[in-house]
mmCIF file with all atom_site columns, C-alpha atoms in Angstrom:
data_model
loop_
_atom_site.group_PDB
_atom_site.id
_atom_site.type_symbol
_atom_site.label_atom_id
_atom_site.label_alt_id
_atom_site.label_comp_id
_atom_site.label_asym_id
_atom_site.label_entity_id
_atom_site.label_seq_id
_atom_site.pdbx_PDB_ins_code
_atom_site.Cartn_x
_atom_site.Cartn_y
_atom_site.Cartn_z
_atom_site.occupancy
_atom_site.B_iso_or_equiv
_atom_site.pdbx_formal_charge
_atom_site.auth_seq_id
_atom_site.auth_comp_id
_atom_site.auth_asym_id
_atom_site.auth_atom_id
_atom_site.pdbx_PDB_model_num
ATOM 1   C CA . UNK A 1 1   ? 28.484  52.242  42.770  1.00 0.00 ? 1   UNK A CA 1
ATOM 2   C CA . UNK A 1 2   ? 30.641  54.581  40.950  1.00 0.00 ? 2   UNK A CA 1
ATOM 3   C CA . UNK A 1 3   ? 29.696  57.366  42.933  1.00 0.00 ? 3   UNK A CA 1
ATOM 4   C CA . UNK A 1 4   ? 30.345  55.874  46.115  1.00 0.00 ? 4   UNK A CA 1
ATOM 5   C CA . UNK A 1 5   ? 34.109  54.862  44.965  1.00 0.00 ? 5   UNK A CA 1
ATOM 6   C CA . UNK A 1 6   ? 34.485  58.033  43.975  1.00 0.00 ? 6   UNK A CA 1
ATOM 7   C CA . UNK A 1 7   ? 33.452  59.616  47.536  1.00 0.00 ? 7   UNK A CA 1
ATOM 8   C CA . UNK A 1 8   ? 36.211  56.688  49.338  1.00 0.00 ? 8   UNK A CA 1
ATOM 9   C CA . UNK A 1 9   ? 38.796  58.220  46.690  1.00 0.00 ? 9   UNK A CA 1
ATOM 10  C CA . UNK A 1 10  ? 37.403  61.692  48.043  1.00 0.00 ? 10  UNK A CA 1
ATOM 11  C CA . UNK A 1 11  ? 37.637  60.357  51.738  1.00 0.00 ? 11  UNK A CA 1
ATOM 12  C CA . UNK A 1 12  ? 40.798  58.858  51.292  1.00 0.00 ? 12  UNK A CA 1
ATOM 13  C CA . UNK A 1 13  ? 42.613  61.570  49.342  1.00 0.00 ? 13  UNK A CA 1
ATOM 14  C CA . UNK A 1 14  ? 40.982  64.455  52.396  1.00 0.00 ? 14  UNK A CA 1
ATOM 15  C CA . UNK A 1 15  ? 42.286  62.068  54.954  1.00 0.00 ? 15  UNK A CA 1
ATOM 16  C CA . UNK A 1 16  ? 45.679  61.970  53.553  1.00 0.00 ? 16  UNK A CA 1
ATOM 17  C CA . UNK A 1 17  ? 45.790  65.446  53.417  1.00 0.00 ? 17  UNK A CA 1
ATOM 18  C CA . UNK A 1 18  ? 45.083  65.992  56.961  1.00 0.00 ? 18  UNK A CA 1
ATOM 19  C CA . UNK A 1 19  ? 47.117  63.320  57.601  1.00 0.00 ? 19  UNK A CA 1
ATOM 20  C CA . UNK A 1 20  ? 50.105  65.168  55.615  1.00 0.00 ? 20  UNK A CA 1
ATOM 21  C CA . UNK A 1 21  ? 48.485  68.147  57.291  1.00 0.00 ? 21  UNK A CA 1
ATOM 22  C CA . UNK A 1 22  ? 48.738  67.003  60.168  1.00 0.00 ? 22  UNK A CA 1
ATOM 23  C CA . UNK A 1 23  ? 52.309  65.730  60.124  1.00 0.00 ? 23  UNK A CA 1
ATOM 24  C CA . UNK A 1 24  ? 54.059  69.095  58.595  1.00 0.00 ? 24  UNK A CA 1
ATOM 25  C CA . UNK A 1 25  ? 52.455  70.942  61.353  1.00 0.00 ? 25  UNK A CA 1
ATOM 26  C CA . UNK A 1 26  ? 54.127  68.210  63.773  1.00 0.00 ? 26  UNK A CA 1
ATOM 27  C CA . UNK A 1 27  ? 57.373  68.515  61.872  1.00 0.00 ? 27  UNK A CA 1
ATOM 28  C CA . UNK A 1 28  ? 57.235  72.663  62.012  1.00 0.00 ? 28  UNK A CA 1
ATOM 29  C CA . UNK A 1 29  ? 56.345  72.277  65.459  1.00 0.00 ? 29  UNK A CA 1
ATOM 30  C CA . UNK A 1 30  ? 58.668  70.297  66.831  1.00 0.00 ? 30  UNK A CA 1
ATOM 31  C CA . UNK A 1 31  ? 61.272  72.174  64.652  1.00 0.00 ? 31  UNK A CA 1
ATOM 32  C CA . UNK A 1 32  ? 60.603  75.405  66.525  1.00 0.00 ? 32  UNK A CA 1
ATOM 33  C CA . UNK A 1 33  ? 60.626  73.631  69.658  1.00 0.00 ? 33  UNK A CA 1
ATOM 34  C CA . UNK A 1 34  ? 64.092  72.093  68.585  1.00 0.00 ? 34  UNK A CA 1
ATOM 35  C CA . UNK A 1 35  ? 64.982  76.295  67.982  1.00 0.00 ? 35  UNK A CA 1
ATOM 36  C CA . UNK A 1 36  ? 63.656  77.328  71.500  1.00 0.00 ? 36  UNK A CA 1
ATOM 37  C CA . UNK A 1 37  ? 65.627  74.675  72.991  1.00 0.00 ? 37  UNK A CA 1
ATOM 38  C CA . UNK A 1 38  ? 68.576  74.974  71.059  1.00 0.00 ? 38  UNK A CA 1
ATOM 39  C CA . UNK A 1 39  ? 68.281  79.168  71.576  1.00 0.00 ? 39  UNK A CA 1
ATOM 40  C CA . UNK A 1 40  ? 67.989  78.430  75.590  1.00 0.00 ? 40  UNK A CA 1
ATOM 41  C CA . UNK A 1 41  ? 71.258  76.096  75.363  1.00 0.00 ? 41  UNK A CA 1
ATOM 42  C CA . UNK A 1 42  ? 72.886  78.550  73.608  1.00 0.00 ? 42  UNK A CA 1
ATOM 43  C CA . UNK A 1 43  ? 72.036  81.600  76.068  1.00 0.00 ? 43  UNK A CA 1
ATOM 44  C CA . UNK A 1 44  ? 72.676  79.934  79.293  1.00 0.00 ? 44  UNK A CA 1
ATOM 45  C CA . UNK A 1 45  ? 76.160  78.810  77.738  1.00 0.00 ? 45  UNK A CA 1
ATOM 46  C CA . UNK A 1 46  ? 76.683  82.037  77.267  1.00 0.00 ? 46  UNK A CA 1
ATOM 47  C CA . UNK A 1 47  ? 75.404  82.496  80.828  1.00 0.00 ? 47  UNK A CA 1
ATOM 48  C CA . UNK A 1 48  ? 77.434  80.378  81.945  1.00 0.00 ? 48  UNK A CA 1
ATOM 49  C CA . UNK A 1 49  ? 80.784  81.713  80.344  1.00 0.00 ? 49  UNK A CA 1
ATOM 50  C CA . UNK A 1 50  ? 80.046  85.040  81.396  1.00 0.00 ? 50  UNK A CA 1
ATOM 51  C CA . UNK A 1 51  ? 79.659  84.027  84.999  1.00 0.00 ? 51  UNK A CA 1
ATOM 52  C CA . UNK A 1 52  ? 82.715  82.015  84.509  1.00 0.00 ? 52  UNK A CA 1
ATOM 53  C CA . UNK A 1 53  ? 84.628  84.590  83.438  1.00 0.00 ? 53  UNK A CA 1
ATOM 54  C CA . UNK A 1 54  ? 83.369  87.289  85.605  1.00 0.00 ? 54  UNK A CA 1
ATOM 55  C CA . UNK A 1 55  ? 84.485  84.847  88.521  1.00 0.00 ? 55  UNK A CA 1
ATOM 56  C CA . UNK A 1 56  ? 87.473  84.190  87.108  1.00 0.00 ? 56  UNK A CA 1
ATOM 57  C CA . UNK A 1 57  ? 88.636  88.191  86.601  1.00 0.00 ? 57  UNK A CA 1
ATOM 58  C CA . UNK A 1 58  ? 87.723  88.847  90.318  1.00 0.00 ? 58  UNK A CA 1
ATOM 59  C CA . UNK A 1 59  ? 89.777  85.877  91.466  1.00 0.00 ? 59  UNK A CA 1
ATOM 60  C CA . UNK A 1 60  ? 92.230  87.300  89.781  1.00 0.00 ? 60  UNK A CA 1
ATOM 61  C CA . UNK A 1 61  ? 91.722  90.951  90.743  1.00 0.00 ? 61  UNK A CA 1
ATOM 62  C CA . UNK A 1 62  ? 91.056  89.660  94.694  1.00 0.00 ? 62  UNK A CA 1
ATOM 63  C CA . UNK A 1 63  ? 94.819  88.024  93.916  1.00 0.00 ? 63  UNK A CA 1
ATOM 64  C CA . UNK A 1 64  ? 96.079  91.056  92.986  1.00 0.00 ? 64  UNK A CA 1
ATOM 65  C CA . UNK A 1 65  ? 95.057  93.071  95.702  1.00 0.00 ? 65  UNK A CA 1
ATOM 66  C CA . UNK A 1 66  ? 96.169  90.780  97.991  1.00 0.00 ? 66  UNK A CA 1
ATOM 67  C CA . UNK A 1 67  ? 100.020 90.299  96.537  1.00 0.00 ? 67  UNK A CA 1
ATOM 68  C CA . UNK A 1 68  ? 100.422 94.461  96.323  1.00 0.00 ? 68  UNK A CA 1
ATOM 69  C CA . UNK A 1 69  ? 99.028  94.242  99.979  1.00 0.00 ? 69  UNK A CA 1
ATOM 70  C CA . UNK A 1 70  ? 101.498 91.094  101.190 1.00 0.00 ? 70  UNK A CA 1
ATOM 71  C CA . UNK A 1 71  ? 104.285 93.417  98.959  1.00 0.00 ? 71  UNK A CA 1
ATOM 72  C CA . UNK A 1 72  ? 103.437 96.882  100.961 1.00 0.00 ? 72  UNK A CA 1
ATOM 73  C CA . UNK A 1 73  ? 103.607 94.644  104.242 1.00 0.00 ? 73  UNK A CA 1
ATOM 74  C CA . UNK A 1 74  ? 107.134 93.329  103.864 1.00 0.00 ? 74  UNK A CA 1
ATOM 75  C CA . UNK A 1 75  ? 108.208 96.493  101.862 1.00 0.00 ? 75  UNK A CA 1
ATOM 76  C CA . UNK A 1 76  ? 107.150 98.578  104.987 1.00 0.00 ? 76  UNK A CA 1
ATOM 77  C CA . UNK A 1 77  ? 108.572 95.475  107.263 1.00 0.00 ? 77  UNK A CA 1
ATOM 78  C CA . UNK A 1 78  ? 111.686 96.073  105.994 1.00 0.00 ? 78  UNK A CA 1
ATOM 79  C CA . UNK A 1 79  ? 111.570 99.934  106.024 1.00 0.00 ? 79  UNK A CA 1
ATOM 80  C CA . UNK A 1 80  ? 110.970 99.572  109.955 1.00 0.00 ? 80  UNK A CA 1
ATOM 81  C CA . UNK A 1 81  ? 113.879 96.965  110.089 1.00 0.00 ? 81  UNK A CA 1
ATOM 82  C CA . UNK A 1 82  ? 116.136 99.681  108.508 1.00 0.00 ? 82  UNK A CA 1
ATOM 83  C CA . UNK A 1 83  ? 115.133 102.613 110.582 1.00 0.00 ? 83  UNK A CA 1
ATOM 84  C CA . UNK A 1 84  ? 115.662 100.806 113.089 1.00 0.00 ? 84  UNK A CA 1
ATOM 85  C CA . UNK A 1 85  ? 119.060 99.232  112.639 1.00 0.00 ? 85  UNK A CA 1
ATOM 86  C CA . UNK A 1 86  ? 119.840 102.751 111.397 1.00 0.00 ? 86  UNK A CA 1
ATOM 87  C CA . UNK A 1 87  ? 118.976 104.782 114.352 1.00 0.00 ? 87  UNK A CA 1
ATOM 88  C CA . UNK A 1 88  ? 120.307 101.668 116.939 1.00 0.00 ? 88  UNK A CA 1
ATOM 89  C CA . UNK A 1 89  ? 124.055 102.660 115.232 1.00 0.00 ? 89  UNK A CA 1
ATOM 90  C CA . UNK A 1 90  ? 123.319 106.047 115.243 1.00 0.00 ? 90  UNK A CA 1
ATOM 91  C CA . UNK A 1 91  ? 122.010 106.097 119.037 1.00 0.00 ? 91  UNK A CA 1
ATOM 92  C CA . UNK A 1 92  ? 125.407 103.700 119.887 1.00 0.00 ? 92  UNK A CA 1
ATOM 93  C CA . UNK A 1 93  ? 127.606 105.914 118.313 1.00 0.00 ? 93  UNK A CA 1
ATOM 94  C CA . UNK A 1 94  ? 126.182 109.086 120.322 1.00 0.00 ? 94  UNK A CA 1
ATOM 95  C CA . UNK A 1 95  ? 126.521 107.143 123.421 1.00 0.00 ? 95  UNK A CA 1
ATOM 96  C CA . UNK A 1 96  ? 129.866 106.364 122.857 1.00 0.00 ? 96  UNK A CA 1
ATOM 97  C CA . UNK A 1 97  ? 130.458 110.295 122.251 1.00 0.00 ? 97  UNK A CA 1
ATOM 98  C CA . UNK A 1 98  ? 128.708 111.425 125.548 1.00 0.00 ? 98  UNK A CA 1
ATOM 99  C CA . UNK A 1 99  ? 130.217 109.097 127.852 1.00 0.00 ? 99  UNK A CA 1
ATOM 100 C CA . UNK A 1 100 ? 133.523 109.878 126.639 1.00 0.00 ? 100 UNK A CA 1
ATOM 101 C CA . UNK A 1 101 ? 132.905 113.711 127.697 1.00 0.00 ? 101 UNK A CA 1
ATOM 102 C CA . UNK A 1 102 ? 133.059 113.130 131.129 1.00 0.00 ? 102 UNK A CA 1
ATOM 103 C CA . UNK A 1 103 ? 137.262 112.552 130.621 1.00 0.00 ? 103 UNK A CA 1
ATOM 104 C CA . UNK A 1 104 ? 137.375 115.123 128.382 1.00 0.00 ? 104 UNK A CA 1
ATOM 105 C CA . UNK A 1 105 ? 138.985 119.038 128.860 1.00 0.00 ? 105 UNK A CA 1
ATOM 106 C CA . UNK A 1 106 ? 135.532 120.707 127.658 1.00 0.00 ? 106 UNK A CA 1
ATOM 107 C CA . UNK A 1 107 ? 133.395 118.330 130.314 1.00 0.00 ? 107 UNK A CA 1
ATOM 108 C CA . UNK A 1 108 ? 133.477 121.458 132.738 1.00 0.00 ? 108 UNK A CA 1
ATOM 109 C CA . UNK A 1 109 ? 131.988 123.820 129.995 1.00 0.00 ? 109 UNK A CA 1
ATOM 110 C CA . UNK A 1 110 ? 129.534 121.261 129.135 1.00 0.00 ? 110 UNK A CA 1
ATOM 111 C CA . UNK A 1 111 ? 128.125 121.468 132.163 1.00 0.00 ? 111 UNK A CA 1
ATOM 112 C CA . UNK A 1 112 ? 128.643 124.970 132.738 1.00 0.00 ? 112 UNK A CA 1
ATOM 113 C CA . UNK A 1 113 ? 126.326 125.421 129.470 1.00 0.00 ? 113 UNK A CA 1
ATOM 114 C CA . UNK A 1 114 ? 124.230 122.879 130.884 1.00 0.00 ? 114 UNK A CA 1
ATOM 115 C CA . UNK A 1 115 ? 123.602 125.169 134.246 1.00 0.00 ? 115 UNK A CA 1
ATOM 116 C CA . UNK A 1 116 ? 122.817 128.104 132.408 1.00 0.00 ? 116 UNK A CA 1
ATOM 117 C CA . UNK A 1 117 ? 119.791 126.566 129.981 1.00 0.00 ? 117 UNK A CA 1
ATOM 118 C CA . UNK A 1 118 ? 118.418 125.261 133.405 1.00 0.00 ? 118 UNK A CA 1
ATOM 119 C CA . UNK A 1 119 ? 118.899 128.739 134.699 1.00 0.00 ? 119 UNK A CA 1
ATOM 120 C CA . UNK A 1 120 ? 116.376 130.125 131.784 1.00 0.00 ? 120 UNK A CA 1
ATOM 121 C CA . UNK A 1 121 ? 114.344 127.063 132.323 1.00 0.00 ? 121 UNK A CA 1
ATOM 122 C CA . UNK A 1 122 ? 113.731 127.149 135.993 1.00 0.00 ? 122 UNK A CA 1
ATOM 123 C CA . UNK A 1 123 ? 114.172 130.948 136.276 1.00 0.00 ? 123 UNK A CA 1
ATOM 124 C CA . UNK A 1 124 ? 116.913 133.037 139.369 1.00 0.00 ? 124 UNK A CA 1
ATOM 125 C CA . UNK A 1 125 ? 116.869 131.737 142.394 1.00 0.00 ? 125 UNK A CA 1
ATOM 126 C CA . UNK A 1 126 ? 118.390 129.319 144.780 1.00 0.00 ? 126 UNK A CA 1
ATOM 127 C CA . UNK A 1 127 ? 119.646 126.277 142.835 1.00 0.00 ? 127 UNK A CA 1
ATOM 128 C CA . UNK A 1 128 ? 120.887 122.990 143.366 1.00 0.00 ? 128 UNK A CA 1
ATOM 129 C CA . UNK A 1 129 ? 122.879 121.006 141.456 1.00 0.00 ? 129 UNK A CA 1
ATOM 130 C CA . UNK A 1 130 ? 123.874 117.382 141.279 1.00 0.00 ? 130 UNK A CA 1
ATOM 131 C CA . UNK A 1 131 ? 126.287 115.790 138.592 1.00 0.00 ? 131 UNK A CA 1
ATOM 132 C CA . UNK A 1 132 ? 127.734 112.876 137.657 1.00 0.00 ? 132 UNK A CA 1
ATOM 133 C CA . UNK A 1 133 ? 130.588 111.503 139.964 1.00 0.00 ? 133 UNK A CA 1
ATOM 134 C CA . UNK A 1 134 ? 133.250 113.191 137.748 1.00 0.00 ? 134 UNK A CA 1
ATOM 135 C CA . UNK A 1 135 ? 131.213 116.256 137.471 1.00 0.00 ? 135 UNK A CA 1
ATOM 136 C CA . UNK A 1 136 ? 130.400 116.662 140.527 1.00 0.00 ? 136 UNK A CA 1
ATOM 137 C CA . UNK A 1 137 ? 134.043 116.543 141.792 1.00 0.00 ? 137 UNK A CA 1
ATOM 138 C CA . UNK A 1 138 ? 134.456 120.125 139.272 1.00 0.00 ? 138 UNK A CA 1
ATOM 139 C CA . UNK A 1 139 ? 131.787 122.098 141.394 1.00 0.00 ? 139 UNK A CA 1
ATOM 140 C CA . UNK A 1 140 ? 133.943 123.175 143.810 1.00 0.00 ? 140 UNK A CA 1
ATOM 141 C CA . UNK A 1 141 ? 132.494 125.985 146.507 1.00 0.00 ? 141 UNK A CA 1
ATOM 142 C CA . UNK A 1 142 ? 134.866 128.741 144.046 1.00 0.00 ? 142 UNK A CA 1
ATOM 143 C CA . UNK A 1 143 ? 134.025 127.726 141.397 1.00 0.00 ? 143 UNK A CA 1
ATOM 144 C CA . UNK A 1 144 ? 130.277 127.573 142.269 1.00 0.00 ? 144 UNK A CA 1
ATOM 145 C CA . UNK A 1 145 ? 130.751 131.375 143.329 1.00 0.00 ? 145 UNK A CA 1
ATOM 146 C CA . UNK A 1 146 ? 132.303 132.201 139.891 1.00 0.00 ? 146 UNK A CA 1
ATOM 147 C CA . UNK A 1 147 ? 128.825 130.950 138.221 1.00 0.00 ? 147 UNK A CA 1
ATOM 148 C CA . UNK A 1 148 ? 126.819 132.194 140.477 1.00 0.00 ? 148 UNK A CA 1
ATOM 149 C CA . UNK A 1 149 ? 127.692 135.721 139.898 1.00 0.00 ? 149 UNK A CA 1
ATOM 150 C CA . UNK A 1 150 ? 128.130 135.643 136.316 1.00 0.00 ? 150 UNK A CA 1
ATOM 151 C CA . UNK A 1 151 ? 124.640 134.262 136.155 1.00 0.00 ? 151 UNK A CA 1
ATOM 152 C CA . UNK A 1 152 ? 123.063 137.054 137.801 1.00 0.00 ? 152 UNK A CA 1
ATOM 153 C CA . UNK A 1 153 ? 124.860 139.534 135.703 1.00 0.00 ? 153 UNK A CA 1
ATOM 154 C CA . UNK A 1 154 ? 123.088 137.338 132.433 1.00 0.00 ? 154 UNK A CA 1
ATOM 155 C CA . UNK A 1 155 ? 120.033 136.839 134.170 1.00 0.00 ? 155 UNK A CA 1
ATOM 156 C CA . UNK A 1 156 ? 119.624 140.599 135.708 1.00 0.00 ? 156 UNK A CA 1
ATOM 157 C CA . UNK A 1 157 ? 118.372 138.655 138.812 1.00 0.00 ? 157 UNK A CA 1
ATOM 158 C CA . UNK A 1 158 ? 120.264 136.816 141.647 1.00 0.00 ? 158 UNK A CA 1
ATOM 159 C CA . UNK A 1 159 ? 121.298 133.408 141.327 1.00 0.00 ? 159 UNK A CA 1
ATOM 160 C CA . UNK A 1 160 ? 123.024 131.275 143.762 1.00 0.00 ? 160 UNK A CA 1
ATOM 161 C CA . UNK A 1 161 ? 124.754 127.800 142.898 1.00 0.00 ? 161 UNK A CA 1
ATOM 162 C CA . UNK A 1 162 ? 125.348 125.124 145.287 1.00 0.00 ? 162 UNK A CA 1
ATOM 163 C CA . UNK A 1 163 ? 126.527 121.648 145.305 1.00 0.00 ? 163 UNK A CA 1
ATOM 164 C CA . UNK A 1 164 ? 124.276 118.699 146.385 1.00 0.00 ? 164 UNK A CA 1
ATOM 165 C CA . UNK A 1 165 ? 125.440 116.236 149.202 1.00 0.00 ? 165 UNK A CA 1
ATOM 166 C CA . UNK A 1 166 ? 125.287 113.710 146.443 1.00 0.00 ? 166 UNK A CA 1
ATOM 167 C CA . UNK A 1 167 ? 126.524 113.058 142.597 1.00 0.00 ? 167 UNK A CA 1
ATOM 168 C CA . UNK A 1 168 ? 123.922 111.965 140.070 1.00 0.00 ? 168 UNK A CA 1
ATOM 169 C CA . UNK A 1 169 ? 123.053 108.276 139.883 1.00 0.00 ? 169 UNK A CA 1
ATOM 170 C CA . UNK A 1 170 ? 123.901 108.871 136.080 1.00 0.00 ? 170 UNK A CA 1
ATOM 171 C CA . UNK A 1 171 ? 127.222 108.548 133.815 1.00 0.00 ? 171 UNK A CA 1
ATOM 172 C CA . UNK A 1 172 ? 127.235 112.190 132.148 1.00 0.00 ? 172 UNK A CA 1
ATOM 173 C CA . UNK A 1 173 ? 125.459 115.599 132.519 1.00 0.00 ? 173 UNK A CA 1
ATOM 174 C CA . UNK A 1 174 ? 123.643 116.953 135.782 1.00 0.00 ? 174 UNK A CA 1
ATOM 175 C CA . UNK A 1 175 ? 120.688 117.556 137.808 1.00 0.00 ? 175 UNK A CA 1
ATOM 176 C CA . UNK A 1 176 ? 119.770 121.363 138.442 1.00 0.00 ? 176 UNK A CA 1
ATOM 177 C CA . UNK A 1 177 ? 116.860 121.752 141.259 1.00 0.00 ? 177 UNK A CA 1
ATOM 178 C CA . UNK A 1 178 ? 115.345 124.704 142.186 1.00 0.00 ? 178 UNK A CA 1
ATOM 179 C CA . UNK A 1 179 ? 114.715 125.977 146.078 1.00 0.00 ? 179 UNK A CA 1
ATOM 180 C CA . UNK A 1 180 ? 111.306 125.505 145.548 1.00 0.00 ? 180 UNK A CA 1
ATOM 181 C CA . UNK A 1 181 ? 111.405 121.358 145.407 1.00 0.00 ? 181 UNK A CA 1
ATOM 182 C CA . UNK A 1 182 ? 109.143 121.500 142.845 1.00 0.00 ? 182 UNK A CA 1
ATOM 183 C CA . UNK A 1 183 ? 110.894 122.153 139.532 1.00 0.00 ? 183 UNK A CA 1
ATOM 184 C CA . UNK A 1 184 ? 114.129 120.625 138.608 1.00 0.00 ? 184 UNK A CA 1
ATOM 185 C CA . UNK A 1 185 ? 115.902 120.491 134.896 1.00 0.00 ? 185 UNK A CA 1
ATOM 186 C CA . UNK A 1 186 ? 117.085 116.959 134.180 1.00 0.00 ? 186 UNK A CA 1
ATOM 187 C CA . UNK A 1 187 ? 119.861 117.550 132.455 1.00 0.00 ? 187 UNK A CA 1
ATOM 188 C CA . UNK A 1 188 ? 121.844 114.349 132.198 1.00 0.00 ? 188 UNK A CA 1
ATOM 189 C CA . UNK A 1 189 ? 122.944 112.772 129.194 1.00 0.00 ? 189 UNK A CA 1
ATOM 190 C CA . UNK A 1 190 ? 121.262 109.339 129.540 1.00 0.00 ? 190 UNK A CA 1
ATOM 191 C CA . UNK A 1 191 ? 117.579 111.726 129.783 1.00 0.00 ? 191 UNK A CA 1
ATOM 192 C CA . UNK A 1 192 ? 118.966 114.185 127.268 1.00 0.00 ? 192 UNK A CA 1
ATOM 193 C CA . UNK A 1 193 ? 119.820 111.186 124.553 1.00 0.00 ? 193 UNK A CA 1
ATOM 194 C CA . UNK A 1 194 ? 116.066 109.436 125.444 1.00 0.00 ? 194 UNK A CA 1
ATOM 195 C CA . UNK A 1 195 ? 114.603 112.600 124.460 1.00 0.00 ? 195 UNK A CA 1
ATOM 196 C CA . UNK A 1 196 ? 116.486 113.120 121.231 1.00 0.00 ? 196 UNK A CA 1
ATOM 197 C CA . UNK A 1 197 ? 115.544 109.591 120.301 1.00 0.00 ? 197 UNK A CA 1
ATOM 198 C CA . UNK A 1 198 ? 112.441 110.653 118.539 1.00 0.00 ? 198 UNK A CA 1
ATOM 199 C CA . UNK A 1 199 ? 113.478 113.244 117.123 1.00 0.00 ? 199 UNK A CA 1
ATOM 200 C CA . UNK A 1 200 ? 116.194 111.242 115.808 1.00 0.00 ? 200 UNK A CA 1
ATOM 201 C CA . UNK A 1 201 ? 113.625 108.630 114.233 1.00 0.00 ? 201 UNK A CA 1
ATOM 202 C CA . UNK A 1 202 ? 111.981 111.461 112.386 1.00 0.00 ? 202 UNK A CA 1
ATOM 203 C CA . UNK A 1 203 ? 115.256 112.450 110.542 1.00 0.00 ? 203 UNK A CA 1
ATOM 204 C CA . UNK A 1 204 ? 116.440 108.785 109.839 1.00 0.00 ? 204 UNK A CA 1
ATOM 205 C CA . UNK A 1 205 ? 112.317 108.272 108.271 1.00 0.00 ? 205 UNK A CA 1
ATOM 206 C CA . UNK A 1 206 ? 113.285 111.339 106.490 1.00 0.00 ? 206 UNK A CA 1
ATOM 207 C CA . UNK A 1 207 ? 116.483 110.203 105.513 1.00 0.00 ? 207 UNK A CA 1
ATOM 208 C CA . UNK A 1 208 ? 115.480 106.718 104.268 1.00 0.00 ? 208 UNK A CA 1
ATOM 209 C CA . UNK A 1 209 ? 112.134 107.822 102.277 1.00 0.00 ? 209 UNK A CA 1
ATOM 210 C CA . UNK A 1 210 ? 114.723 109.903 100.251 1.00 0.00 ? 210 UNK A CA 1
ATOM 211 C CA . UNK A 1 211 ? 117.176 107.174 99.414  1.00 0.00 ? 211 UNK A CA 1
#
């Protein structure tokens, strides 16, 4: 009878054992599980901030970008606006000048000079030439003569100068055409101040990129 207590003691002691076994196993088990879970957490926060960060910086980069682009766009806005305004005085004031040559003492010489770069343009020869109203009143048939001559002594060819039936339909300068009907020099002010315009534009660019 002894014996067999002592074997349910046995039993009983074995079973506990496993039992405790058992349980610590449980314990260590679920406390590495508890470490996984809690290692995960703590990576995909970190995840997470990263991503939320990363986000963030190129939100604020893509903000960036876009203010120094909206800043270029009015800077250079405003660059135009000036050029413009600039070369819109300028181009007024030059008017002004030119159609106040017309009443002027030098207008005759002006056109005189006029006449002989159209005489290197189009070459000797028969030419015709048509002025303003007020210029074309100072080509008289002598006077005409006068040029003609002295043009063929510059030119070492003859030239002849006559005066067309008709001024101009312009308010300064003149019109020089050859015989030909094909060439003609358009040398009146209006044409003359168009084709400076450009030209113009590049200085004032110039001129305001240095201020």
């Amino acid at each position: 009878m002894s014996d067999f207590i002592g074997d349910l003691d046995t039993l009983a002691a074995t079973v506990r054992r496993t039992a405790q076994q058992e349980a610590l196993a449980k314990e260590a088990d679920a406390h590495r599980r508890a470490e996984t879970i809690v290692a995960e957490a703590e990576a995909e926060a970190r995840r997470l901030h990263d991503e939320i960060v990363t986000k963030a910086r190129a939100r604020v980069e893509e903000e960036r970008r876009q203010r120094q682009a909206q800043a270029a766009l009015a800077a250079q806005r405003e660059y135009l606006t000036a050029r413009e305004a600039l070369l819109d005085r300028v181009w007024q004031a030059a008017e002004a000048h030119l159609r106040a040559l017309p009443d002027t003492p030098d207008y005759l010489e002006i056109l005189r000079r006029l006449v002989w770069h159209a005489v290197g343009t189009l070459g000797p020869g028969r030419l015709t030439l048509a002025a303003d109203p007020k210029g074309h009143a100072l080509l008289t048939l002598d006077r005409l003569s006068g040029w003609s001559q002295a043009a063929s002594d510059r030119f070492g060819a003859p030239v002849a100068f006559e005066r067309a039936p008709n001024p101009a339909p312009t308010w300064g300068g003149l019109v020089v055409t050859h015989a030909d009907g094909r060439r003609l020099v358009d040398a009146t002010f209006p044409t003359r101040l168009a084709l400076a315009r450009d030209e113009l534009r590049s200085s004032i660019s110039a001129l305001l990129v240095a201020s």
